[in-house]
PDB file of C-alpha atoms in Angstrom:
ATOM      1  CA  UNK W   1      15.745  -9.184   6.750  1.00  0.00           C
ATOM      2  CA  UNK W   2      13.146  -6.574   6.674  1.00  0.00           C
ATOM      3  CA  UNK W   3       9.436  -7.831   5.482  1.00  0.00           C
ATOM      4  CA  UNK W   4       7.618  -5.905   2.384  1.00  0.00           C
ATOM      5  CA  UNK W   5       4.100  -4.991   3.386  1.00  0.00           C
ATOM      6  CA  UNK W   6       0.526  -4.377   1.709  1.00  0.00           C
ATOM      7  CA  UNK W   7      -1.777  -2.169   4.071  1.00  0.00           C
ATOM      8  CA  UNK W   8      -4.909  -1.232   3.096  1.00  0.00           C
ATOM      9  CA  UNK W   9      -5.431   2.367   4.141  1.00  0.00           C
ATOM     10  CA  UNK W  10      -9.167   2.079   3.846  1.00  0.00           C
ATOM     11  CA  UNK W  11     -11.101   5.393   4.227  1.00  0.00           C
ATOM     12  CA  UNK W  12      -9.321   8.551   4.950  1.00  0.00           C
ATOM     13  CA  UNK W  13     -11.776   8.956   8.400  1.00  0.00           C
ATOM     14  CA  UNK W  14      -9.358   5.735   9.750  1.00  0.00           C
ATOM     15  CA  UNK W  15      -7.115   8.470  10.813  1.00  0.00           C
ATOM     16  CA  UNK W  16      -9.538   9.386  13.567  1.00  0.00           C
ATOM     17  CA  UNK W  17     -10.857   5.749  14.441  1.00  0.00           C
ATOM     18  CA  UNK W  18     -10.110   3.545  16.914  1.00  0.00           C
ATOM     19  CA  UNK W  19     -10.762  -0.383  16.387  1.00  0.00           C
ATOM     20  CA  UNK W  20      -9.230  -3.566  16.052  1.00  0.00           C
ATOM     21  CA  UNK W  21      -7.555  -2.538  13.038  1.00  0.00           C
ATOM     22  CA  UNK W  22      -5.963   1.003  13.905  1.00  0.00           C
ATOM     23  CA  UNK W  23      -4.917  -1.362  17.396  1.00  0.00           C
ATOM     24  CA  UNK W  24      -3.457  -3.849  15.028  1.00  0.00           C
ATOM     25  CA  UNK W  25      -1.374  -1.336  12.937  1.00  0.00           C
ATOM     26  CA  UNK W  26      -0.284   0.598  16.021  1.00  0.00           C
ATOM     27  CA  UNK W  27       0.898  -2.984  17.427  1.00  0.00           C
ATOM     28  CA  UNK W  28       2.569  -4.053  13.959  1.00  0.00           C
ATOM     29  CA  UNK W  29       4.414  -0.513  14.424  1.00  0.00           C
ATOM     30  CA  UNK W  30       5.861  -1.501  17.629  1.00  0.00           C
ATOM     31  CA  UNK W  31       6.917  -5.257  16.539  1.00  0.00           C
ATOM     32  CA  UNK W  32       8.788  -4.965  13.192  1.00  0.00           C
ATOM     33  CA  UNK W  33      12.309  -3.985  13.707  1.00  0.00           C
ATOM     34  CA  UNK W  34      13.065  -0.168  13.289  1.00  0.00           C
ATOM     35  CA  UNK W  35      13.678   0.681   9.920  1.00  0.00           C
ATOM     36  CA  UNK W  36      16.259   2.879   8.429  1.00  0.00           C
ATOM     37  CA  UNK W  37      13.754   4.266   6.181  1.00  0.00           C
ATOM     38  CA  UNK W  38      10.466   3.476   4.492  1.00  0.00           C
ATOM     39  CA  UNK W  39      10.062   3.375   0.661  1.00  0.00           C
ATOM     40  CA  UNK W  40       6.268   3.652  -0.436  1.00  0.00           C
ATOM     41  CA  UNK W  41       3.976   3.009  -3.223  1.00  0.00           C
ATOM     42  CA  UNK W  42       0.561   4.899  -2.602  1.00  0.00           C
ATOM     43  CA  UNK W  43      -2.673   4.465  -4.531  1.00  0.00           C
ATOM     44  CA  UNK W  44      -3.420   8.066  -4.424  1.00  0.00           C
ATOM     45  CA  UNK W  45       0.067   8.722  -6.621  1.00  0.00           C
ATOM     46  CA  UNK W  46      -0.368   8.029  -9.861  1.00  0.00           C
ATOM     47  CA  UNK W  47       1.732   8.913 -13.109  1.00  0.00           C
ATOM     48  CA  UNK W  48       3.021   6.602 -16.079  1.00  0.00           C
ATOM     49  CA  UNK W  49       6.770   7.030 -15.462  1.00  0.00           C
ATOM     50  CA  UNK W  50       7.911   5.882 -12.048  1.00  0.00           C
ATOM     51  CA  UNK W  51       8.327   8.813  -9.624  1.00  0.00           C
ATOM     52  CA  UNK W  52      10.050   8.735  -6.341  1.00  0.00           C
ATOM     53  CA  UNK W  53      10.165  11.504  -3.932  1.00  0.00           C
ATOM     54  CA  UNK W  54      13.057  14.097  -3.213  1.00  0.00           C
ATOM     55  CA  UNK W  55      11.560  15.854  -0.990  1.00  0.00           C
ATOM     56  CA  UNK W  56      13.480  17.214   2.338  1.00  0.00           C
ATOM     57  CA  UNK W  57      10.129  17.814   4.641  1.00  0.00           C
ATOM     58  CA  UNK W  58       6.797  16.569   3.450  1.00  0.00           C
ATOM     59  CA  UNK W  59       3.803  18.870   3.478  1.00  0.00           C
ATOM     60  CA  UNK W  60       0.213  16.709   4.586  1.00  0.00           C
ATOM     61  CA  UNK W  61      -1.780  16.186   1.287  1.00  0.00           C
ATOM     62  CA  UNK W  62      -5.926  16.073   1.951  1.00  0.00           C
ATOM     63  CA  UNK W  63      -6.585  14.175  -1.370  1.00  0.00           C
ATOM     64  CA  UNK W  64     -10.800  14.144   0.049  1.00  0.00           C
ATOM     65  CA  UNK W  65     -13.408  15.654   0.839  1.00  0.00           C
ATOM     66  CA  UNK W  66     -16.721  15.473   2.628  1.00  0.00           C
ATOM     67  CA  UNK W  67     -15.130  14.113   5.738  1.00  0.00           C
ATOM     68  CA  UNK W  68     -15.034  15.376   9.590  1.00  0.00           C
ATOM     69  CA  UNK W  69     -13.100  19.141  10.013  1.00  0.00           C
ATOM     70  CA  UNK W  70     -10.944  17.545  12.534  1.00  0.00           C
ATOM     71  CA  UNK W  71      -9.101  15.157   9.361  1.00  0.00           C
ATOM     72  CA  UNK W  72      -8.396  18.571   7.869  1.00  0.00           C
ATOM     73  CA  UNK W  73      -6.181  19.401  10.696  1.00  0.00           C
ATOM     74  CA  UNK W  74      -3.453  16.314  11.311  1.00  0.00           C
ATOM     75  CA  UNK W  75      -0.243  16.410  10.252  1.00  0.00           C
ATOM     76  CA  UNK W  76       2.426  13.899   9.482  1.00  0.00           C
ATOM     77  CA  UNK W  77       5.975  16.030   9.706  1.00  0.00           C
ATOM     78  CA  UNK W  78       7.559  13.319   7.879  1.00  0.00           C
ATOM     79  CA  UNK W  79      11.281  13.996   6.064  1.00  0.00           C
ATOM     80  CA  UNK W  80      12.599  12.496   3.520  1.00  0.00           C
ATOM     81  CA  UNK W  81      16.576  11.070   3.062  1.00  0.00           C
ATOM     82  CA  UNK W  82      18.333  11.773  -0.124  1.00  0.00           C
ATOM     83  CA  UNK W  83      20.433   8.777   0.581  1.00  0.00           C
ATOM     84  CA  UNK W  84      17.560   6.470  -0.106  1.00  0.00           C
ATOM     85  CA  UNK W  85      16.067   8.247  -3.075  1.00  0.00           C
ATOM     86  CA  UNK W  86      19.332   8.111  -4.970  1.00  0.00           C
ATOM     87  CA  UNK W  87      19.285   4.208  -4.123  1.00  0.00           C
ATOM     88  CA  UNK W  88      15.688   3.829  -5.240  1.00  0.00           C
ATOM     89  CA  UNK W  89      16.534   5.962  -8.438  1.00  0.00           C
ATOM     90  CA  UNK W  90      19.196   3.730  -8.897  1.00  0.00           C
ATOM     91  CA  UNK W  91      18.158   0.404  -8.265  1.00  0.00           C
ATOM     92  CA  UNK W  92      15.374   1.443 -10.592  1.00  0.00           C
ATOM     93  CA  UNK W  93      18.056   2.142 -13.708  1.00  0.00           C
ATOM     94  CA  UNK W  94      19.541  -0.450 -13.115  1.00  0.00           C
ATOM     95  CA  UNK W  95      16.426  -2.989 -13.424  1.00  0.00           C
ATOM     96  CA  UNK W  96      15.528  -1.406 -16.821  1.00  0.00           C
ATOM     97  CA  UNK W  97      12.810   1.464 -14.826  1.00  0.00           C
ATOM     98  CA  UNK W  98      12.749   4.875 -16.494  1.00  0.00           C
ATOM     99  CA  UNK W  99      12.283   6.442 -13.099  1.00  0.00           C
ATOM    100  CA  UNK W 100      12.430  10.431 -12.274  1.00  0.00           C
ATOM    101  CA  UNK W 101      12.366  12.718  -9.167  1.00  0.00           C
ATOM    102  CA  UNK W 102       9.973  14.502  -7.652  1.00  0.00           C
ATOM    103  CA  UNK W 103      11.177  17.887  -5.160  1.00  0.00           C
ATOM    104  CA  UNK W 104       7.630  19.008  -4.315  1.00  0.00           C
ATOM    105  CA  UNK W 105       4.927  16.851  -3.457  1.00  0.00           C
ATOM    106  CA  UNK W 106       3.614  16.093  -0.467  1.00  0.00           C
ATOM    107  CA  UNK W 107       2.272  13.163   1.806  1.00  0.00           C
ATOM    108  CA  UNK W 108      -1.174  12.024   0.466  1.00  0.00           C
ATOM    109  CA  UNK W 109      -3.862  10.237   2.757  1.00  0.00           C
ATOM    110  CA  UNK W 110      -2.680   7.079   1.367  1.00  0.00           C
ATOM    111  CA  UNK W 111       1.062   7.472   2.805  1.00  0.00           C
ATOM    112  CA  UNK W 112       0.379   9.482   6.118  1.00  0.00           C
ATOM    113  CA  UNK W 113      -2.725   7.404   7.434  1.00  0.00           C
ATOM    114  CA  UNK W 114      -0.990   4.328   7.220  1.00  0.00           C
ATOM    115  CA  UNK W 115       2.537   5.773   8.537  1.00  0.00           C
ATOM    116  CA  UNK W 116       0.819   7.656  11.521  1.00  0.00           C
ATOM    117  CA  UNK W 117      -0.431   4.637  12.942  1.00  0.00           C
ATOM    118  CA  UNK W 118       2.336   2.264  12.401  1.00  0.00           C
ATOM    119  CA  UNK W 119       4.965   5.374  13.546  1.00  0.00           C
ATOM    120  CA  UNK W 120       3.166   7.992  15.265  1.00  0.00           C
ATOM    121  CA  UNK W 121       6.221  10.081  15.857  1.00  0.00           C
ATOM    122  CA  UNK W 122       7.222  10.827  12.074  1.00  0.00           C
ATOM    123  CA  UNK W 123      10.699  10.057  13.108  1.00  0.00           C
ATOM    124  CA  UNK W 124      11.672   7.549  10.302  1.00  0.00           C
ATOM    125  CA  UNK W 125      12.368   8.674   6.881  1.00  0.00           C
ATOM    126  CA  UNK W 126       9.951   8.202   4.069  1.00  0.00           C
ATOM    127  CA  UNK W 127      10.541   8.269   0.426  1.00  0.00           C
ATOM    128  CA  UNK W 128       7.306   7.702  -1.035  1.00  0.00           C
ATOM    129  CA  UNK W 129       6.208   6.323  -4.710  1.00  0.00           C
ATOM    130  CA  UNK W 130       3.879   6.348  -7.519  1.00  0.00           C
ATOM    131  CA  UNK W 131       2.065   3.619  -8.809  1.00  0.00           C
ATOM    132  CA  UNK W 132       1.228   3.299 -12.565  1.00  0.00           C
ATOM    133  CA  UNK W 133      -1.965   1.310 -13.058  1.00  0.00           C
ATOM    134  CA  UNK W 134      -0.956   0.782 -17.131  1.00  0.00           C
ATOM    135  CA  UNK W 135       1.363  -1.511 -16.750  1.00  0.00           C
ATOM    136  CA  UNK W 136       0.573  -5.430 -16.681  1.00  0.00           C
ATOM    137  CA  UNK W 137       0.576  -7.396 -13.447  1.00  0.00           C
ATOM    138  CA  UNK W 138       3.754  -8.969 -13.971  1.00  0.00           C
ATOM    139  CA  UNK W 139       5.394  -5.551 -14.804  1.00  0.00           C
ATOM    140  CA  UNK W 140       3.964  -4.512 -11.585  1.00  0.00           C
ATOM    141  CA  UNK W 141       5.727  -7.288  -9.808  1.00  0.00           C
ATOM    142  CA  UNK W 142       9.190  -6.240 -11.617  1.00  0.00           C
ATOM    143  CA  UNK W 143       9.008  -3.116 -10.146  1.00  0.00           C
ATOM    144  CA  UNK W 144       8.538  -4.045  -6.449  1.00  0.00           C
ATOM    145  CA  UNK W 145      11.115  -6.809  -7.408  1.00  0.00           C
ATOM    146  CA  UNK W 146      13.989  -4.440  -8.215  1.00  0.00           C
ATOM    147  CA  UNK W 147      13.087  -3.019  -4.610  1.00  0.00           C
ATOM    148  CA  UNK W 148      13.783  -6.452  -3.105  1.00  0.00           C
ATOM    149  CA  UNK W 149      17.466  -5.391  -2.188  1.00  0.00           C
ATOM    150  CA  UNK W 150      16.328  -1.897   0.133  1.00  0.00           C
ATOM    151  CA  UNK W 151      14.934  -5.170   2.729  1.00  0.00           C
ATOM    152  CA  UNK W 152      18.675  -5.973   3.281  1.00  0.00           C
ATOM    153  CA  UNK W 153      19.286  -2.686   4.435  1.00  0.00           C
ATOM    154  CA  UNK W 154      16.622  -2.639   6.914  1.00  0.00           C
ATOM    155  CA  UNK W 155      14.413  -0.765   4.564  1.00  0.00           C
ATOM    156  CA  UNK W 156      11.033  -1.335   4.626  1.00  0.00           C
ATOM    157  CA  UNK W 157       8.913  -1.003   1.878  1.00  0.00           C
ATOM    158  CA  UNK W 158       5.144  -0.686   1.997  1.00  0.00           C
ATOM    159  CA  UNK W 159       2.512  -0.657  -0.874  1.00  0.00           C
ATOM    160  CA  UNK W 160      -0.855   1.112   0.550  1.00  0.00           C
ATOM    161  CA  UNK W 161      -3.874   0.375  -1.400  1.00  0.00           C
ATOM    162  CA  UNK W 162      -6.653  -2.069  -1.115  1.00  0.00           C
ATOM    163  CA  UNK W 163      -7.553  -5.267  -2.561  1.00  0.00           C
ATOM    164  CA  UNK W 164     -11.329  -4.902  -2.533  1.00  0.00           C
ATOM    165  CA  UNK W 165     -12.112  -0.902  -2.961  1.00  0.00           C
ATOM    166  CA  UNK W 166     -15.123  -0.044  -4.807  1.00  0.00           C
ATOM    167  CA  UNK W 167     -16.453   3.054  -3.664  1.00  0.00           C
ATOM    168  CA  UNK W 168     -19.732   3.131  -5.550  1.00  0.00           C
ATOM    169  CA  UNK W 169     -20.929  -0.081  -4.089  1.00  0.00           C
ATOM    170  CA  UNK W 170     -19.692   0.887  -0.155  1.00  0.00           C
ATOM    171  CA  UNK W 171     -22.778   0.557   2.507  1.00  0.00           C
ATOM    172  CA  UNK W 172     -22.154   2.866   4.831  1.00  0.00           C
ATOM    173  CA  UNK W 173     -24.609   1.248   7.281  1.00  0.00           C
ATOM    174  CA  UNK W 174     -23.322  -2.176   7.033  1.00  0.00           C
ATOM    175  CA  UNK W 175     -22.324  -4.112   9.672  1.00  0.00           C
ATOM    176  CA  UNK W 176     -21.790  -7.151   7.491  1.00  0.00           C
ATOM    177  CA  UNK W 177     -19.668  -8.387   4.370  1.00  0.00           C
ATOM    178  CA  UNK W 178     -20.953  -8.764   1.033  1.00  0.00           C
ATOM    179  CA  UNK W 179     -20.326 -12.548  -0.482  1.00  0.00           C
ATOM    180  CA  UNK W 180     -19.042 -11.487  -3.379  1.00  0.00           C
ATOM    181  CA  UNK W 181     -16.158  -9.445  -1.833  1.00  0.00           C
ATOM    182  CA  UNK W 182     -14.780 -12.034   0.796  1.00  0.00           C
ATOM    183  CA  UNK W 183     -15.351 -14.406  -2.622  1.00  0.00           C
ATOM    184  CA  UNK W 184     -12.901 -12.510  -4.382  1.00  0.00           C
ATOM    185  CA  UNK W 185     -10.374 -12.045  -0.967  1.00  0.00           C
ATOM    186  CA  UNK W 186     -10.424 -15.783  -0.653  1.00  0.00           C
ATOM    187  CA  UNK W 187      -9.197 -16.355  -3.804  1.00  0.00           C
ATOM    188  CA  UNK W 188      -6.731 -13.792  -3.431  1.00  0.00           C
ATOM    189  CA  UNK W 189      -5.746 -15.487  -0.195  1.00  0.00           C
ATOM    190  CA  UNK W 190      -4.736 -18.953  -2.047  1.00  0.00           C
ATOM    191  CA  UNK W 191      -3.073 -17.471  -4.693  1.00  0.00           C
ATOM    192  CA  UNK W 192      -0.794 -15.014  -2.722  1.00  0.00           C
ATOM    193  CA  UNK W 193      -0.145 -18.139   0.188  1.00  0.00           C
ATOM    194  CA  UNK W 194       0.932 -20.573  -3.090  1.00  0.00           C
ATOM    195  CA  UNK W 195       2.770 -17.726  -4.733  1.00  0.00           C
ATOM    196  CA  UNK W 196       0.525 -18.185  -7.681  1.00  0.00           C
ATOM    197  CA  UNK W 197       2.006 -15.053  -9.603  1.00  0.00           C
ATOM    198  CA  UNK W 198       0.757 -16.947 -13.029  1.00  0.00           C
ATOM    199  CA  UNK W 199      -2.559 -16.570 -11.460  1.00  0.00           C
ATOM    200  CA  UNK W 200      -2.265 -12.902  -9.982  1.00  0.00           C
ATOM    201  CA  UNK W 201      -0.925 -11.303 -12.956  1.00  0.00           C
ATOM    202  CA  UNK W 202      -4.620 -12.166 -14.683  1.00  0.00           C
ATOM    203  CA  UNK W 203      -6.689 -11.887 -10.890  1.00  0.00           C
ATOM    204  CA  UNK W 204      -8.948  -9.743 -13.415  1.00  0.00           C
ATOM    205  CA  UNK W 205     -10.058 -12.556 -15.892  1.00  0.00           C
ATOM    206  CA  UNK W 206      -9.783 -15.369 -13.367  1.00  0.00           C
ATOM    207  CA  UNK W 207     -10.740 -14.105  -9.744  1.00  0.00           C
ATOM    208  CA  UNK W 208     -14.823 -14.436  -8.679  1.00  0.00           C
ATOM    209  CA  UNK W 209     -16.220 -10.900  -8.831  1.00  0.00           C
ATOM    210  CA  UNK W 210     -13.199  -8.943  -9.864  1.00  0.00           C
ATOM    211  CA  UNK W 211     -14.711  -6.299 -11.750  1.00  0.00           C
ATOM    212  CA  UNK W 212     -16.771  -5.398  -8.698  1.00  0.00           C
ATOM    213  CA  UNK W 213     -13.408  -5.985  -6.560  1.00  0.00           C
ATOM    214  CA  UNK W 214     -11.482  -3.738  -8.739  1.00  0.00           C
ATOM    215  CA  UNK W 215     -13.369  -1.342 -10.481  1.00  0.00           C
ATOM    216  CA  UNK W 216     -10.213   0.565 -11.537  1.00  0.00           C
ATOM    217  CA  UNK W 217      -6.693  -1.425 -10.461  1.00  0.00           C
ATOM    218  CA  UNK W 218      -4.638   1.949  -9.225  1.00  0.00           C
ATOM    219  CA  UNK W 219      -5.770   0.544  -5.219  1.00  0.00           C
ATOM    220  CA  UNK W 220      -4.715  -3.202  -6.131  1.00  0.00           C
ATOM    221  CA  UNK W 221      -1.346  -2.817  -7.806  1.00  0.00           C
ATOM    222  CA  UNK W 222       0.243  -1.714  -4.252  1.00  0.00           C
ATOM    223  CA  UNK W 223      -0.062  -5.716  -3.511  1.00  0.00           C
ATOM    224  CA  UNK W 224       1.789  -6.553  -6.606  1.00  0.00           C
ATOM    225  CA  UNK W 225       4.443  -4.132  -5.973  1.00  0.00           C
ATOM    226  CA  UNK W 226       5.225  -5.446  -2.198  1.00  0.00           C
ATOM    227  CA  UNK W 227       4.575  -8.827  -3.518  1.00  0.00           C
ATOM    228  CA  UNK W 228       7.598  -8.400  -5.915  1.00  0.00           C
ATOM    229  CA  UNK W 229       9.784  -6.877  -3.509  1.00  0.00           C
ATOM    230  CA  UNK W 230       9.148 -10.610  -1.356  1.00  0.00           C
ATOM    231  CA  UNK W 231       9.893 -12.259  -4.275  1.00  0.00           C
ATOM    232  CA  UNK W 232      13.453 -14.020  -2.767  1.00  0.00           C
ATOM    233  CA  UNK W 233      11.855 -16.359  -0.731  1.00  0.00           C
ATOM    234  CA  UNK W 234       8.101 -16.177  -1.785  1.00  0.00           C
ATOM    235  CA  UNK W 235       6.403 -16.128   1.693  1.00  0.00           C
ATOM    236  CA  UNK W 236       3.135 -14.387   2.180  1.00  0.00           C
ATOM    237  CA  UNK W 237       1.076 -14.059   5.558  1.00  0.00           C
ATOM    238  CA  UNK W 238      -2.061 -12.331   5.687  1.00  0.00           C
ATOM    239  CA  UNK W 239      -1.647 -10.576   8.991  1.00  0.00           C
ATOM    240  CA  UNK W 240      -5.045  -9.178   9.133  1.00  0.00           C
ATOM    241  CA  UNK W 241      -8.594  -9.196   7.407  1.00  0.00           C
ATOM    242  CA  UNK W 242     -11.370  -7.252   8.454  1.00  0.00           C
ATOM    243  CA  UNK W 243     -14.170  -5.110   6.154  1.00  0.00           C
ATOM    244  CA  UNK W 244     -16.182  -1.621   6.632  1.00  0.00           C
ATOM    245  CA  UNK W 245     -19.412  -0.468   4.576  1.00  0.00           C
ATOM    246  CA  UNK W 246     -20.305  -3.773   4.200  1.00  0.00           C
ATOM    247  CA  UNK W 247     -17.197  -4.280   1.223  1.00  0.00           C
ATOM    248  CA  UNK W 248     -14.108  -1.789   2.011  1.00  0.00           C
ATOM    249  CA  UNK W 249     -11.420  -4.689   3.081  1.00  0.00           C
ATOM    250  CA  UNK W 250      -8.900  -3.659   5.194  1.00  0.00           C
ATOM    251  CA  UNK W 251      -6.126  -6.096   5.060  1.00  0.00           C
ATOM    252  CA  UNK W 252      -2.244  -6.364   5.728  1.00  0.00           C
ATOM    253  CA  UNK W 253      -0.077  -8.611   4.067  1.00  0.00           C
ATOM    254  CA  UNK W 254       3.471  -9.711   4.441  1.00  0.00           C
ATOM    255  CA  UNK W 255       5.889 -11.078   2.522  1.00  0.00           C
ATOM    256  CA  UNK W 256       9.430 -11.939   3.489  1.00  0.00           C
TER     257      UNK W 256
END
């Protein structure tokens, strides 16, 4: 059965890095099984009704600014598949999800710096997903759970956020990590490894430093929603752990 994923797509300038985490996402690319299709949730998508994609042939969304000209000119030719957007839109009805279409947008920096790395070619299908930071964490977790089915038909479903993101607090000099933000990933860690959802669905009144974690939860929710989709047999790896400006984490989980 196909794993759910978290990745966190860290900084939009990733796209042009190479380190040990760009090698490690190229690597994971090459490792999982080919999927039919990828269905996923980015940060940079937000809207209070659950949207999923209809789109035929993505355009490349650059959600930033401030960052080096060459960003501005990648693209990520991803298509979409109708097949799996009706199954989405469906599974979604049928778990309770008011859920509607979207025919125009594109790709954001969330989706296509995560998918270029893991599949370089843009040859798998991609329906891609909002994320609606309103709802509570165990309403998050309900709607990566009614996903949980796509894994048995080798689709792979991805939520690409970041479980420590605060940009106002970023060092871009740093070499280190700040305590308080492997504090609050350690905690993270147990609960996720014990399937604490109890836990998880209040990380924000019980996790060391979450405020400063999770300034605004639209970047953490992705974790929820790929958690959910694991939820048959409740087993989560972290597959890598690694920090940038001294706090940005840039993590991968898995759950299968």
């Amino acid at each position: 059965m196909m794993p759910s994923l978290f990745i966190a797509h860290g900084a939009p300038s990733l796209a042009l890095e190479e380190n040990v985490y760009t090698e490690f996402l190229q690597k994971l690319g090459q490792e999982l099984p080919k999927p039919k299709a990828i269905v996923l949730f980015s940060a940079h998508w937000e809207s209070t009704t659950q949207l999923v994609s209809s789109v035929a042939n993505y355009e490349t969304i650059y959600d930033f600014g401030g960052f080096q000209p060459e960003l501005y000119q990648i693209k990520y030719p991803a298509q979409g598949q109708a097949e799996t957007t009706a199954e989405v839109e469906r599974l979604f009805t049928e778990a309770g999800i008011p859920v509607q279409t979207d025919d125009v947008r594109g790709l954001d920096h969330g989706a296509w710096v995560v998918l270029r790395l893991l599949y370089p070619d843009a040859d798998i299908p991609v329906i891609a997903l909002s994320v609606n930071r309103y709802l509570t964490g165990e309403q998050q977790y309900q709607v990566g759970q009614a996903l949980a089915s796509l894994r048995e038909q080798d689709i792979l479903v991805i939520g690409s956020g970041g479980t420590v993101h605060n940009l106002r607090r970023l060092n871009w000099e740093s070499d280190g990590v700040d305590p308080w933000a492997s504090e609050f990933d350690n905690w993270l860690h147990d609960k996720l490894v014990s399937w604490d959802t109890e836990s998880l669905f209040s990380y924000d009144k019980l996790a060391p430093s979450a405020q400063a974690a999770v300034p605004t939860p639209e970047h953490f929710v992705p974790l929820l929603l790929a958690m959910g989709a694991g939820d048959q047999n409740k087993r989560a790896s972290l597959l890598f752990k690694a920090y940038q400006y001294g706090n940005l984490s840039l993590s991968c989980w898995k759950f299968e």
